[in-house]
Short mmCIF file of C-alpha atoms (C1' of nucleotides) in Angstrom, two decimals:
data_model
loop_
_atom_site.label_atom_id
_atom_site.label_comp_id
_atom_site.label_asym_id
_atom_site.label_seq_id
_atom_site.Cartn_x
_atom_site.Cartn_y
_atom_site.Cartn_z
CA MET A 1 0.00 0.00 0.00
CA PRO A 2 1.04 3.53 -0.46
CA LYS A 3 1.68 5.53 2.65
CA ARG A 4 -1.64 5.80 4.36
CA ALA A 5 -3.15 9.24 4.64
CA ASP A 6 -2.40 11.05 7.86
CA LEU A 7 -5.36 11.98 10.01
CA SER A 8 -3.49 13.38 12.97
CA ASP A 9 -4.10 16.95 11.88
CA THR A 10 -7.81 16.72 11.20
CA PHE A 11 -10.04 18.71 13.48
CA CYS A 12 -12.36 15.75 13.88
CA PRO A 13 -11.80 13.96 17.18
CA VAL A 14 -12.99 10.65 15.77
CA GLY A 15 -10.50 11.03 12.95
CA ARG A 16 -7.69 11.62 15.41
CA SER A 17 -8.65 8.58 17.44
CA ALA A 18 -9.02 6.53 14.28
CA GLU A 19 -5.45 7.34 13.32
CA LEU A 20 -4.37 5.54 16.48
CA LEU A 21 -7.09 2.96 17.05
CA GLY A 22 -7.95 2.03 13.49
CA ASP A 23 -5.39 -0.73 13.63
CA ARG A 24 -5.97 -4.28 14.77
CA ALA A 25 -2.52 -4.64 16.28
CA VAL A 26 -2.86 -1.50 18.41
CA LEU A 27 -6.24 -2.58 19.76
CA LEU A 28 -4.97 -6.03 20.65
CA ILE A 29 -1.87 -4.72 22.35
CA LEU A 30 -3.92 -2.22 24.34
CA ARG A 31 -6.20 -5.06 25.39
CA GLU A 32 -3.20 -6.94 26.77
CA LEU A 33 -1.90 -3.89 28.59
CA PHE A 34 -5.31 -3.33 30.18
CA PHE A 35 -5.37 -6.99 31.10
CA GLY A 36 -2.20 -6.40 33.10
CA ARG A 37 0.30 -8.01 30.77
CA ARG A 38 3.35 -5.82 30.46
CA ARG A 39 6.08 -7.91 28.90
CA PHE A 40 6.90 -8.40 25.28
CA GLU A 41 6.61 -12.15 24.96
CA PRO A 42 3.21 -12.59 26.67
CA ILE A 43 1.82 -9.72 24.65
CA ALA A 44 3.07 -11.25 21.41
CA ALA A 45 1.78 -14.71 22.38
CA ASN A 46 -1.69 -13.58 23.48
CA THR A 47 -2.29 -11.33 20.50
CA GLY A 48 -0.92 -13.80 17.98
CA LEU A 49 1.01 -10.96 16.37
CA GLY A 50 4.55 -11.38 15.12
CA PRO A 51 7.37 -9.85 17.18
CA GLN A 52 8.13 -7.29 14.51
CA LEU A 53 4.63 -5.87 14.59
CA VAL A 54 4.51 -5.89 18.39
CA SER A 55 7.84 -4.11 18.50
CA ALA A 56 6.80 -1.47 15.97
CA ARG A 57 3.49 -0.76 17.68
CA LEU A 58 4.92 -0.59 21.18
CA LYS A 59 7.47 1.92 19.91
CA MET A 60 4.67 3.97 18.46
CA LEU A 61 2.60 3.81 21.62
CA VAL A 62 5.60 5.01 23.61
CA ALA A 63 6.24 7.81 21.11
CA GLU A 64 2.60 8.88 21.39
CA GLY A 65 2.76 9.00 25.16
CA ILE A 66 0.28 6.17 25.60
CA ALA A 67 2.68 3.63 27.05
CA GLU A 68 5.93 3.87 28.94
CA ARG A 69 8.93 1.57 28.60
CA ARG A 70 10.55 0.68 31.89
CA VAL A 71 13.57 -1.36 32.88
CA TYR A 72 12.44 -4.16 35.14
CA GLN A 73 15.75 -6.02 35.32
CA LEU A 74 19.36 -4.95 34.77
CA ARG A 75 21.22 -8.16 34.13
CA PRO A 76 20.30 -9.02 31.50
CA LEU A 77 18.70 -5.72 30.60
CA ARG A 78 14.97 -6.19 30.20
CA TYR A 79 12.06 -3.84 29.57
CA ASP A 80 8.34 -3.88 30.08
CA TYR A 81 5.50 -1.58 29.14
CA TRP A 82 3.06 0.41 31.28
CA LEU A 83 0.09 2.52 30.34
CA THR A 84 0.35 6.25 31.01
CA ASP A 85 -2.65 8.34 32.06
CA LYS A 86 -3.26 9.10 28.41
CA GLY A 87 -3.22 5.36 27.76
CA LYS A 88 -5.41 4.46 30.72
CA ALA A 89 -8.00 6.93 29.45
CA LEU A 90 -8.48 4.66 26.43
CA PHE A 91 -10.17 2.16 28.72
CA ASP A 92 -13.54 3.70 27.96
CA VAL A 93 -13.08 2.91 24.28
CA LEU A 94 -12.10 -0.71 24.86
CA TYR A 95 -14.91 -1.08 27.38
CA ALA A 96 -17.40 0.24 24.82
CA MET A 97 -16.03 -2.25 22.31
CA ARG A 98 -16.47 -5.05 24.82
CA ASN A 99 -20.01 -3.95 25.59
CA TRP A 100 -20.95 -3.86 21.94
CA ALA A 101 -19.49 -7.30 21.28
CA GLU A 102 -21.14 -8.89 24.33
CA ARG A 103 -24.47 -7.80 22.94
CA TRP A 104 -23.98 -8.15 19.20
CA ALA A 105 -21.00 -10.28 18.30
CA TYR A 106 -21.92 -13.70 19.67
CA ALA A 107 -24.38 -16.19 18.26
CA PRO A 108 -27.16 -17.05 20.72
CA GLY A 109 -25.87 -19.58 23.22
CA GLU A 110 -22.40 -19.54 21.70
CA ILE A 111 -20.67 -18.95 24.96
CA GLY A 112 -23.10 -20.26 27.56
CA ALA A 113 -25.09 -18.07 29.86
CA GLY A 114 -23.04 -15.14 31.13
CA PRO A 115 -20.86 -12.60 29.37
CA ALA A 116 -17.43 -13.44 27.96
CA ILE A 117 -15.91 -11.17 30.60
CA ARG A 118 -17.76 -10.28 33.77
CA TYR A 119 -16.96 -6.87 35.24
CA VAL A 120 -17.35 -6.17 38.93
CA HIS A 121 -17.17 -2.77 40.62
CA ARG A 122 -14.26 -3.06 43.04
CA ALA A 123 -15.65 -0.49 45.46
CA CYS A 124 -19.08 -2.02 46.03
CA GLY A 125 -18.85 -5.51 44.54
CA SER A 126 -21.73 -5.11 42.10
CA ASP A 127 -21.73 -6.87 38.77
CA VAL A 128 -21.94 -3.87 36.44
CA GLY A 129 -23.14 -5.73 33.35
CA THR A 130 -22.44 -3.37 30.47
CA ALA A 131 -23.12 -0.14 32.35
CA THR A 132 -20.93 2.95 32.44
CA VAL A 133 -22.34 3.92 35.82
CA CYS A 134 -22.45 1.36 38.62
CA PRO A 135 -26.00 -0.04 38.98
CA GLY A 136 -25.27 -0.73 42.65
CA CYS A 137 -23.85 2.53 43.93
CA GLY A 138 -24.18 4.99 41.05
CA ALA A 139 -20.47 5.77 40.72
CA GLU A 140 -18.95 6.47 37.31
CA LEU A 141 -16.81 3.61 36.08
CA GLY A 142 -13.34 3.92 34.60
CA TYR A 143 -10.08 1.99 34.48
CA GLY A 144 -9.13 0.86 37.95
CA ASP A 145 -12.71 0.82 39.21
CA LEU A 146 -13.49 -2.45 37.50
CA LYS A 147 -12.27 -5.95 37.89
CA GLY A 148 -12.66 -8.20 34.87
CA GLU A 149 -13.24 -11.92 35.21
CA PRO A 150 -12.95 -13.89 31.98
CA SER A 151 -15.34 -16.79 31.43
CA SER A 152 -13.90 -20.27 31.52
CA ALA A 153 -14.04 -20.50 27.72
CA LEU A 154 -11.96 -17.35 27.38
CA ARG A 155 -9.49 -18.49 30.02
CA ALA A 156 -9.04 -21.78 28.22
CA GLU A 157 -8.35 -19.94 24.98
CA GLN A 158 -5.69 -17.79 26.65
CA VAL A 159 -3.99 -20.83 28.13
CA ALA A 160 -3.96 -22.48 24.70
CA ARG A 161 -2.34 -19.43 23.09
CA THR A 162 0.56 -19.30 25.50
CA ALA A 163 1.20 -23.03 25.51
CA MET B 1 0.49 -8.33 3.53
CA PRO B 2 -0.50 -11.88 3.89
CA LYS B 3 -4.09 -12.58 4.75
CA ARG B 4 -4.65 -11.07 8.14
CA ALA B 5 -5.44 -13.45 10.96
CA ASP B 6 -9.11 -13.95 11.68
CA LEU B 7 -10.31 -12.93 15.11
CA SER B 8 -14.01 -13.48 14.60
CA ASP B 9 -13.96 -16.77 16.46
CA THR B 10 -12.05 -15.67 19.53
CA PHE B 11 -13.98 -15.71 22.78
CA CYS B 12 -12.63 -12.29 23.68
CA PRO B 13 -15.17 -9.55 23.01
CA VAL B 14 -12.48 -6.94 22.42
CA GLY B 15 -10.90 -9.25 19.84
CA ARG B 16 -14.22 -9.60 18.05
CA SER B 17 -14.75 -5.87 17.99
CA ALA B 18 -11.16 -5.33 16.88
CA GLU B 19 -11.76 -7.56 13.88
CA LEU B 20 -14.37 -5.04 12.74
CA LEU B 21 -13.15 -1.73 14.17
CA GLY B 22 -9.40 -2.16 13.88
CA ASP B 23 -9.50 -0.56 10.48
CA ARG B 24 -9.20 3.12 9.70
CA ALA B 25 -11.58 2.97 6.78
CA VAL B 26 -14.35 1.30 8.80
CA LEU B 27 -14.10 3.85 11.58
CA LEU B 28 -14.20 6.77 9.18
CA ILE B 29 -17.17 5.38 7.26
CA LEU B 30 -19.05 4.74 10.50
CA ARG B 31 -18.32 8.32 11.53
CA GLU B 32 -19.93 9.53 8.34
CA LEU B 33 -22.97 7.31 8.79
CA PHE B 34 -23.43 8.58 12.35
CA PHE B 35 -23.06 12.08 11.03
CA GLY B 36 -26.07 11.44 8.83
CA ARG B 37 -24.32 11.05 5.50
CA ARG B 38 -25.77 8.08 3.68
CA ARG B 39 -24.62 8.34 0.08
CA PHE B 40 -21.52 6.98 -1.52
CA GLU B 41 -19.95 10.13 -2.89
CA PRO B 42 -20.21 12.30 0.23
CA ILE B 43 -18.84 9.44 2.32
CA ALA B 44 -15.90 8.99 -0.03
CA ALA B 45 -15.23 12.74 -0.16
CA ASN B 46 -15.41 13.33 3.59
CA THR B 47 -13.29 10.36 4.54
CA GLY B 48 -10.71 10.96 1.84
CA LEU B 49 -10.84 7.26 1.00
CA GLY B 50 -10.77 5.97 -2.54
CA PRO B 51 -14.02 4.67 -4.03
CA GLN B 52 -12.71 1.12 -4.13
CA LEU B 53 -12.09 1.05 -0.41
CA VAL B 54 -15.41 2.69 0.38
CA SER B 55 -17.18 0.18 -1.82
CA ALA B 56 -15.43 -2.80 -0.25
CA ARG B 57 -16.06 -1.64 3.31
CA LEU B 58 -19.71 -0.76 2.75
CA LYS B 59 -20.23 -4.22 1.29
CA MET B 60 -18.64 -5.72 4.39
CA LEU B 61 -20.71 -3.58 6.75
CA VAL B 62 -23.86 -4.72 4.96
CA ALA B 63 -22.75 -8.36 5.10
CA GLU B 64 -22.10 -8.01 8.84
CA GLY B 65 -25.54 -6.57 9.43
CA ILE B 66 -24.21 -3.20 10.53
CA ALA B 67 -25.49 -1.20 7.59
CA GLU B 68 -28.33 -1.62 5.14
CA ARG B 69 -28.31 -0.75 1.45
CA ARG B 70 -31.49 0.88 0.27
CA VAL B 71 -32.76 2.07 -3.08
CA TYR B 72 -33.54 5.75 -2.85
CA GLN B 73 -34.20 6.34 -6.55
CA LEU B 74 -35.24 4.08 -9.40
CA ARG B 75 -34.29 5.94 -12.54
CA PRO B 76 -31.37 5.87 -12.57
CA LEU B 77 -31.07 3.19 -9.89
CA ARG B 78 -29.31 4.63 -6.86
CA TYR B 79 -28.51 3.29 -3.41
CA ASP B 80 -27.69 4.70 -0.02
CA TYR B 81 -26.65 3.23 3.30
CA TRP B 82 -28.35 3.20 6.69
CA LEU B 83 -27.21 1.94 10.04
CA THR B 84 -29.07 -1.01 11.50
CA ASP B 85 -29.66 -1.41 15.24
CA LYS B 86 -26.44 -3.39 15.42
CA GLY B 87 -24.70 -0.51 13.71
CA LYS B 88 -26.32 2.19 15.81
CA ALA B 89 -25.10 0.39 18.92
CA LEU B 90 -21.55 1.19 17.83
CA PHE B 91 -22.23 4.81 18.70
CA ASP B 92 -20.91 4.24 22.22
CA VAL B 93 -17.55 3.22 20.79
CA LEU B 94 -17.25 6.24 18.51
CA TYR B 95 -18.45 8.50 21.31
CA ALA B 96 -15.75 7.11 23.62
CA MET B 97 -13.19 7.72 20.89
CA ARG B 98 -14.40 11.29 20.55
CA ASN B 99 -14.25 11.80 24.31
CA TRP B 100 -10.71 10.50 24.51
CA ALA B 101 -9.54 12.68 21.64
CA GLU B 102 -11.19 15.82 22.99
CA ARG B 103 -9.20 15.37 26.17
CA TRP B 104 -5.91 13.94 24.90
CA ALA B 105 -5.43 14.43 21.18
CA TYR B 106 -5.28 18.20 20.80
CA ALA B 107 -2.41 20.51 21.67
CA PRO B 108 -3.41 23.16 24.23
CA GLY B 109 -5.26 25.95 22.49
CA GLU B 110 -5.08 24.17 19.14
CA ILE B 111 -8.76 24.49 18.47
CA GLY B 112 -9.78 27.47 20.55
CA ALA B 113 -11.89 27.21 23.64
CA GLY B 114 -14.62 24.60 23.29
CA PRO B 115 -14.59 21.01 22.10
CA ALA B 116 -14.21 20.06 18.45
CA ILE B 117 -17.79 18.76 18.53
CA ARG B 118 -20.27 19.91 21.12
CA TYR B 119 -22.92 17.38 22.12
CA VAL B 120 -26.29 18.45 23.44
CA HIS B 121 -28.92 16.23 25.01
CA ARG B 122 -31.95 16.58 22.74
CA ALA B 123 -34.45 15.85 25.50
CA CYS B 124 -33.33 18.48 28.00
CA GLY B 125 -30.98 20.74 26.06
CA SER B 126 -27.97 20.27 28.36
CA ASP B 127 -24.47 20.36 27.00
CA VAL B 128 -23.28 16.91 28.03
CA GLY B 129 -19.55 17.57 27.74
CA THR B 130 -17.98 14.14 27.59
CA ALA B 131 -20.43 12.39 29.91
CA THR B 132 -22.22 9.10 29.27
CA VAL B 133 -25.06 10.16 31.56
CA CYS B 134 -26.70 13.53 31.07
CA PRO B 135 -25.41 15.99 33.69
CA GLY B 136 -28.68 17.91 33.43
CA CYS B 137 -31.33 15.24 33.77
CA GLY B 138 -29.43 12.03 34.59
CA ALA B 139 -30.61 10.04 31.56
CA GLU B 140 -28.31 7.54 29.89
CA LEU B 141 -27.02 8.77 26.56
CA GLY B 142 -26.95 6.80 23.34
CA TYR B 143 -27.34 7.34 19.61
CA GLY B 144 -30.36 9.47 18.91
CA ASP B 145 -30.29 11.16 22.30
CA LEU B 146 -27.47 13.47 21.33
CA LYS B 147 -27.12 16.24 18.82
CA GLY B 148 -23.58 16.99 17.68
CA GLU B 149 -22.52 20.48 16.69
CA PRO B 150 -19.13 20.71 15.02
CA SER B 151 -16.94 23.70 15.82
CA SER B 152 -16.39 26.26 13.08
CA ALA B 153 -12.89 24.88 12.43
CA LEU B 154 -14.27 21.40 11.83
CA ARG B 155 -17.08 22.71 9.66
CA ALA B 156 -14.57 24.61 7.54
CA GLU B 157 -12.53 21.46 7.10
CA GLN B 158 -15.56 19.50 5.97
CA VAL B 159 -16.48 22.17 3.44
CA ALA B 160 -12.92 22.12 2.09
CA ARG B 161 -13.00 18.35 1.66
CA THR B 162 -16.12 18.33 -0.43
CA ALA B 163 -15.18 21.31 -2.56
"C1'" DA C 1 -25.48 16.03 -28.90
"C1'" DT C 2 -22.92 17.32 -25.15
"C1'" DA C 3 -22.31 17.81 -20.41
"C1'" DG C 4 -23.31 16.56 -15.96
"C1'" DT C 5 -24.47 13.18 -11.83
"C1'" DA C 6 -23.69 9.25 -8.94
"C1'" DG C 7 -22.48 4.69 -7.71
"C1'" DC C 8 -19.30 2.08 -8.53
"C1'" DT C 9 -15.06 -1.16 -11.15
"C1'" DA C 10 -10.21 -1.68 -13.33
"C1'" DT C 11 -5.22 -1.08 -13.24
"C1'" DG C 12 -0.57 -0.71 -11.59
"C1'" DA C 13 2.72 1.01 -8.06
"C1'" DT C 14 3.81 0.93 -3.28
"C1'" DA C 15 4.34 -0.49 1.32
"C1'" DA C 16 2.46 -2.89 5.44
"C1'" DT C 17 1.97 -7.56 7.22
"C1'" DC C 18 3.01 -12.37 8.00
"C1'" DA C 19 5.91 -16.48 8.91
"C1'" DT C 20 10.16 -17.99 9.96
"C1'" DA C 21 14.70 -17.74 11.45
"C1'" DG C 22 18.27 -15.49 13.88
"C1'" DT C 23 20.84 -12.22 17.34
"C1'" DG C 24 22.71 -10.53 21.81
"C1'" DA C 25 23.19 -10.64 26.53
"C1'" DC C 26 23.02 -13.01 30.18
"C1'" DA C 27 21.71 -17.21 33.95
"C1'" DA C 28 21.64 -21.92 35.37
"C1'" DG C 29 22.96 -26.75 35.25
"C1'" DG C 30 26.03 -30.57 34.28
"C1'" DC D 1 33.25 -24.20 30.66
"C1'" DC D 2 30.02 -25.60 27.62
"C1'" DT D 3 25.49 -26.39 26.48
"C1'" DT D 4 20.83 -25.14 27.09
"C1'" DG D 5 17.36 -21.76 28.15
"C1'" DT D 6 15.18 -17.08 28.57
"C1'" DC D 7 13.59 -12.87 26.62
"C1'" DA D 8 13.44 -8.68 24.07
"C1'" DC D 9 13.89 -7.89 20.01
"C1'" DT D 10 15.90 -7.59 14.44
"C1'" DA D 11 16.39 -9.51 9.56
"C1'" DT D 12 14.51 -11.50 5.36
"C1'" DG D 13 11.43 -12.60 1.63
"C1'" DA D 14 6.75 -13.61 0.00
"C1'" DT D 15 2.17 -11.95 -0.05
"C1'" DT D 16 -1.56 -8.66 -0.48
"C1'" DA D 17 -4.12 -4.56 1.06
"C1'" DT D 18 -4.14 0.20 -0.08
"C1'" DC D 19 -3.63 4.36 -2.80
"C1'" DA D 20 -4.10 7.33 -6.94
"C1'" DT D 21 -5.96 7.70 -11.19
"C1'" DA D 22 -8.85 6.67 -14.85
"C1'" DG D 23 -12.93 4.67 -16.70
"C1'" DC D 24 -17.68 2.64 -16.85
"C1'" DT D 25 -22.86 2.57 -16.83
"C1'" DA D 26 -27.15 4.44 -16.87
"C1'" DC D 27 -29.48 7.77 -16.76
"C1'" DT D 28 -31.16 13.43 -16.61
"C1'" DA D 29 -30.79 18.11 -18.06
"C1'" DT D 30 -29.80 21.60 -21.49
#
DNA sequence: ATAGTAGCTATGATAATCATAGTGACAAGG
DNA sequence: CCTTGTCACTATGATTATCATAGCTACTAT
């Protein structure tokens, strides 16, 4: 493909987000970072992306101020990746994607009864379903407020990927 | 590129959404559809995408049940595109993308004072800012509840694109 | 008869992606 | 001390999606 058109200077906020998020690899890597995986190999394994793509995208996310590269071990020198505040703020987008998929992207009965990932409000313990405001206590929900529990089917899939 | 890996059978809801939304062209076309543009040429002009890409993606959106192709004129035969309920439900994702960008994707003072798009709750008239629940009346906000008003800078850009 | 209008399709150049293999720096075990 | 293992990457070549540009089809309007 020719160099893809640059949207980072459009005045449209969706266009600016699309420049970053309109990329499968970026979305998958962000998913892993939100899931608490911070190291290169687990991220590559769980996304199924090749190391070259993972490397390129992580570099970009660091350059954009969305992730931070930290040394976690000196000998041998090793790095891992952490979300910045700008990165953590993307949780709402991924959460909206999850909510849409839970409702629209599964065939009836495909996954059993409950959702593929159950989210619980840490502060009050309520199952929040697909809400953006806690149905139990009324608090607004963002990254850090929620605890995600993957269904057994999803957990099995993750184990298979890393094996 | 080789055929990109298929994520439509993963149990992860973010993976399933990423299969659809991890694509610049899809996000831009959805933006246009949410903006009320339904015809081929305006969508192509406002996204800056070539007609071949627009054609391919619209076909895919129809096949996925996200958009619907309707005849709006018989002689000559002409079609336009409408969001289905499944498509309309993606509003939350685009709205989250807009909210993130309004906060994080503009340099200070780049666009003047207000947001790039101002959203107003149709029912009560409140400016909702970047909330998912109306700050005026407390109602949950989804597609159809909100009216978007682009800033003058954004409007100027749109006019330039179609000229 | 010529000039639009609008929804597309055809063609060729370019570059992003994938799969696979390999590198560098070190630790641990025999 | 020599092999094996770990882990964050880099290198290479084949494949194919994307872009820009031009063209097509079926009409309407002048």
